[in-house]
Tab-separated table of C-alpha atoms in Angstrom:
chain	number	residue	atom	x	y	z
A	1	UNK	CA	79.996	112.523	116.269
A	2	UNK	CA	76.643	110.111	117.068
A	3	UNK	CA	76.631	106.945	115.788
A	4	UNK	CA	72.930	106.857	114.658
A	5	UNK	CA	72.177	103.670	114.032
A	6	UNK	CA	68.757	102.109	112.852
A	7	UNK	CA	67.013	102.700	115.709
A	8	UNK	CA	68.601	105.670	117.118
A	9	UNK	CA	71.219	107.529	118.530
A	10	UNK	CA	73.882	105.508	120.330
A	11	UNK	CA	76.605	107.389	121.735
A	12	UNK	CA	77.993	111.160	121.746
A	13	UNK	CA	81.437	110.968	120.641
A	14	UNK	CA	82.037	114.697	119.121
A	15	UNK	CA	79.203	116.747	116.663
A	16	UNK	CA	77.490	115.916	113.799
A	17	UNK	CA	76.067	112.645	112.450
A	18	UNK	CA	77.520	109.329	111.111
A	19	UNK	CA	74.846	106.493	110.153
A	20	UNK	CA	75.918	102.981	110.675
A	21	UNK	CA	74.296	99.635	111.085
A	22	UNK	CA	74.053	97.691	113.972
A	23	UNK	CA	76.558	96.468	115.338
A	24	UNK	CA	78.869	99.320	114.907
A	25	UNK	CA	82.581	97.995	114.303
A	26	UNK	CA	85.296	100.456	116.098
A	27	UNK	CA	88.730	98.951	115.258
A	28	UNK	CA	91.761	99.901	117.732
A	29	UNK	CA	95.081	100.340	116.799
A	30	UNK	CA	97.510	100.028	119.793
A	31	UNK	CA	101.072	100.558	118.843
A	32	UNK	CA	102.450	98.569	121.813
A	33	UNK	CA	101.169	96.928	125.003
A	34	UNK	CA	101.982	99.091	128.427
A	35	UNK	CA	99.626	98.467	131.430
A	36	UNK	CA	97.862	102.046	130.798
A	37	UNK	CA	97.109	101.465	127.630
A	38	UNK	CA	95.824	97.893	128.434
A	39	UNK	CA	93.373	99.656	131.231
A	40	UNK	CA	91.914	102.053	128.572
A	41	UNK	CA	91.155	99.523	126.127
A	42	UNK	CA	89.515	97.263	129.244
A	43	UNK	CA	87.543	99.977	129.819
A	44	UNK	CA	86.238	99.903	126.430
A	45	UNK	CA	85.967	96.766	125.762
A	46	UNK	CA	83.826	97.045	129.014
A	47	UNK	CA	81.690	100.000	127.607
A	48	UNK	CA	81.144	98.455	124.301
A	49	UNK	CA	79.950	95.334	126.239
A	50	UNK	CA	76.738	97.251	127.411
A	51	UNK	CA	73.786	96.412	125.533
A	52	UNK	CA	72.327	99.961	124.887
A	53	UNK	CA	75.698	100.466	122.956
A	54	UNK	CA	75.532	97.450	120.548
A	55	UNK	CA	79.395	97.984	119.579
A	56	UNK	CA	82.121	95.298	118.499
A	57	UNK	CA	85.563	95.908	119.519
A	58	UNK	CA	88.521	94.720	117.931
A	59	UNK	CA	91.879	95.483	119.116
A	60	UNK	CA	95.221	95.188	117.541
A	61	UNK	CA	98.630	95.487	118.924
A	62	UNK	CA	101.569	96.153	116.638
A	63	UNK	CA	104.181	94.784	118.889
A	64	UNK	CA	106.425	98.267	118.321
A	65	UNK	CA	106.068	97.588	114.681
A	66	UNK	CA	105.091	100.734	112.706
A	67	UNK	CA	104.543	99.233	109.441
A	68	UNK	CA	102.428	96.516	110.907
A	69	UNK	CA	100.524	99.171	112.588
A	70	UNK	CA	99.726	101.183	108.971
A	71	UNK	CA	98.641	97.306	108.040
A	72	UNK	CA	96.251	96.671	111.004
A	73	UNK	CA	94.744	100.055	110.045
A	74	UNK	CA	94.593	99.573	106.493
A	75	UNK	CA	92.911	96.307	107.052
A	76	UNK	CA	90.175	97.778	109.291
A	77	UNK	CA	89.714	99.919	106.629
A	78	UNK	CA	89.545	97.744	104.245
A	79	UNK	CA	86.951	95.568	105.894
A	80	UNK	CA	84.921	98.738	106.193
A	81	UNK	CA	84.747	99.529	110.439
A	82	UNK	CA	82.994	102.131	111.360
A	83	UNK	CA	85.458	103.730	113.616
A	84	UNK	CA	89.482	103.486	113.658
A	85	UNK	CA	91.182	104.247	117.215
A	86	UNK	CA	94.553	105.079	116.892
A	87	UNK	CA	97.946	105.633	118.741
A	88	UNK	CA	100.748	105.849	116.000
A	89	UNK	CA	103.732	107.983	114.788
A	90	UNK	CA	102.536	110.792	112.257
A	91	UNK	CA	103.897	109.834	108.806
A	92	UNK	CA	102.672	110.629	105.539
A	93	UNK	CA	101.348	107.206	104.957
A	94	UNK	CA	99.376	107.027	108.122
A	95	UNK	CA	98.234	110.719	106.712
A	96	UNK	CA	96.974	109.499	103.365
A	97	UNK	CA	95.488	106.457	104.997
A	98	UNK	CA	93.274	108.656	107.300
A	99	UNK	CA	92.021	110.992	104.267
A	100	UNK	CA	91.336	107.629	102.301
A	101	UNK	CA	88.916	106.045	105.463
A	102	UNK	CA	87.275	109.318	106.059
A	103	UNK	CA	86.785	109.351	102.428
A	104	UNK	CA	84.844	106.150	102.858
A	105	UNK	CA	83.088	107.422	105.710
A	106	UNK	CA	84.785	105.773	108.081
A	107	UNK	CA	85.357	107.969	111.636
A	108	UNK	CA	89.291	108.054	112.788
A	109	UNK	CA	89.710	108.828	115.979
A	110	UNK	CA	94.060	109.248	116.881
A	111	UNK	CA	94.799	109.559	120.266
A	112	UNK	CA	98.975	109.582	119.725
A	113	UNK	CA	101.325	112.555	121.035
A	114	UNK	CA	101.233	114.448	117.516
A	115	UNK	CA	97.813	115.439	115.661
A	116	UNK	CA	96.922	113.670	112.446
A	117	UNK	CA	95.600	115.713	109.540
A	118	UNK	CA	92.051	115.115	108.258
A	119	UNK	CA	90.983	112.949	111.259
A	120	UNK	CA	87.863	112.964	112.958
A	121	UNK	CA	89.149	113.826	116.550
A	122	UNK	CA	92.249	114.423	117.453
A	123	UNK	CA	93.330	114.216	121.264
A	124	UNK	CA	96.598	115.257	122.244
A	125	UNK	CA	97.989	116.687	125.298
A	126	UNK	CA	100.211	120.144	125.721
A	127	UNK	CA	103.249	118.274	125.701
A	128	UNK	CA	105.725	121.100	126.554
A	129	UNK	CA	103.244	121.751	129.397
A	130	UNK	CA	102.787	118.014	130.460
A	131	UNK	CA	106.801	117.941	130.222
A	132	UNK	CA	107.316	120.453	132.420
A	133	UNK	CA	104.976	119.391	135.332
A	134	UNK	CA	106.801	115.964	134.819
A	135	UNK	CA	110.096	118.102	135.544
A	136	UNK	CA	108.735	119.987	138.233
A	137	UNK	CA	108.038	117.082	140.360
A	138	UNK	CA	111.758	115.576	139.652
A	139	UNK	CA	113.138	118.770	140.818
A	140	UNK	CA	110.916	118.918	143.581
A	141	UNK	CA	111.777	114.721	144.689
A	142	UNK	CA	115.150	115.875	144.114
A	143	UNK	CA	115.378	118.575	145.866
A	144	UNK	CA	113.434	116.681	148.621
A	145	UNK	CA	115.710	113.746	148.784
A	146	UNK	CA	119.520	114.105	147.113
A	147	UNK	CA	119.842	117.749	148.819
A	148	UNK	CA	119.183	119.819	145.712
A	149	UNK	CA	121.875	117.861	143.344
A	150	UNK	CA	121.485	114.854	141.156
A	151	UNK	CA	122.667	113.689	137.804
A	152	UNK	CA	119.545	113.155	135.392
A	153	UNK	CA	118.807	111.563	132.572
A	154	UNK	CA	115.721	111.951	130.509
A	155	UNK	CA	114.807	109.979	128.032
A	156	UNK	CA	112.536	110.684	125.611
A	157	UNK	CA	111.559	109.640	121.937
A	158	UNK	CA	112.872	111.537	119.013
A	159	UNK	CA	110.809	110.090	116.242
A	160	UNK	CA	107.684	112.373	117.118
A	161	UNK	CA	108.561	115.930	117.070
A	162	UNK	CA	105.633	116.401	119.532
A	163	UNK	CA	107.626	113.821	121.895
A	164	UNK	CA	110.467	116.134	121.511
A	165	UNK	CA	108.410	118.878	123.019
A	166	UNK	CA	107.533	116.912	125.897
A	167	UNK	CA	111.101	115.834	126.320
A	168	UNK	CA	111.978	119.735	126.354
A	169	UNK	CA	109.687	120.681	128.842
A	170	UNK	CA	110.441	118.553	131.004
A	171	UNK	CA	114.043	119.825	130.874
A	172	UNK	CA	112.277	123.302	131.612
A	173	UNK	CA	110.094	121.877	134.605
A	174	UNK	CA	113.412	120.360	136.136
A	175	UNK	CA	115.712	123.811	135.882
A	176	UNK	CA	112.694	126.002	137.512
């Protein structure tokens, strides 16, 4: 999408066109705080800092809470942001939420393991693929340094079924 914006076209985000007023409002959902999530939203923070792109950013953390997360979402939502970035386990709720925002014209933008229905963009990774390469360097440390053998443990979340890919490839990546 552009954000076209009173006196122009701001930024190229995916196709098409969404009008919004200056500033534009882009709301960000983070489900926890890890250091590489904290980078990313630095380095938009940073971006949005620079005039030419006239955006507020306002960034959430849900402290490993997902009903608190659905809340921070609703509420940006609710006071009408332009654009919702999101990392958060697929539910029906956050589902419904999404078709109500994009309803409203608002753009939603997940960036979690599993896709979301109905948003805007969705950006996930090929998580049995991403698993395995994860795996294949294990086996190859392993095979490097403990002679071949090694008891592993993986562990891995089983409350996204897209998670549960990853976990499996990398199982696969560490047996080739």
């Amino acid at each position: 999408f552009f954000f076209q914006a009173e006196d122009g076209i701001r930024d190229k985000l995916v196709t098409g066109v969404q009008t919004c007023a200056l500033p534009i409002w882009v709301g960000i959902s983070s489900p926890h705080k890890v250091e590489i999530l904290n980078e990313l939203y630095e380095d938009m923070k940073r971006e949005a800092r620079r005039p030419e792109n006239q955006l507020e950013v306002v960034i959430v953390d849900a402290g490993n809470d997902a009903v608190k997360q659905l809340a921070d979402i609703e509420a940006f939502v609710a006071q009408k942001y332009d654009g919702i970035f999101f990392l958060a386990q697929p539910s029906d709720g956050l589902e419904r939420l999404v078709a109500k925002a994009t309803a409203k014209g608002i753009l939603m933008f997940n960036h979690g393991a599993s896709p979301v229905t109905g948003t805007t963009q969705n950006v996930v990774l090929d998580q049995h693929h991403t698993g395995a390469q994860v795996g294949r360097f294990a086996g190859r440390w392993i095979n490097e340094k403990q002679g071949g053998r090694a008891e592993v443990g993986i562990l891995g979340n089983s409350n996204d079924p897209w998670l549960t890919i990853r976990t499996q490839g990398m199982k696969d990546g560490l047996r080739e």
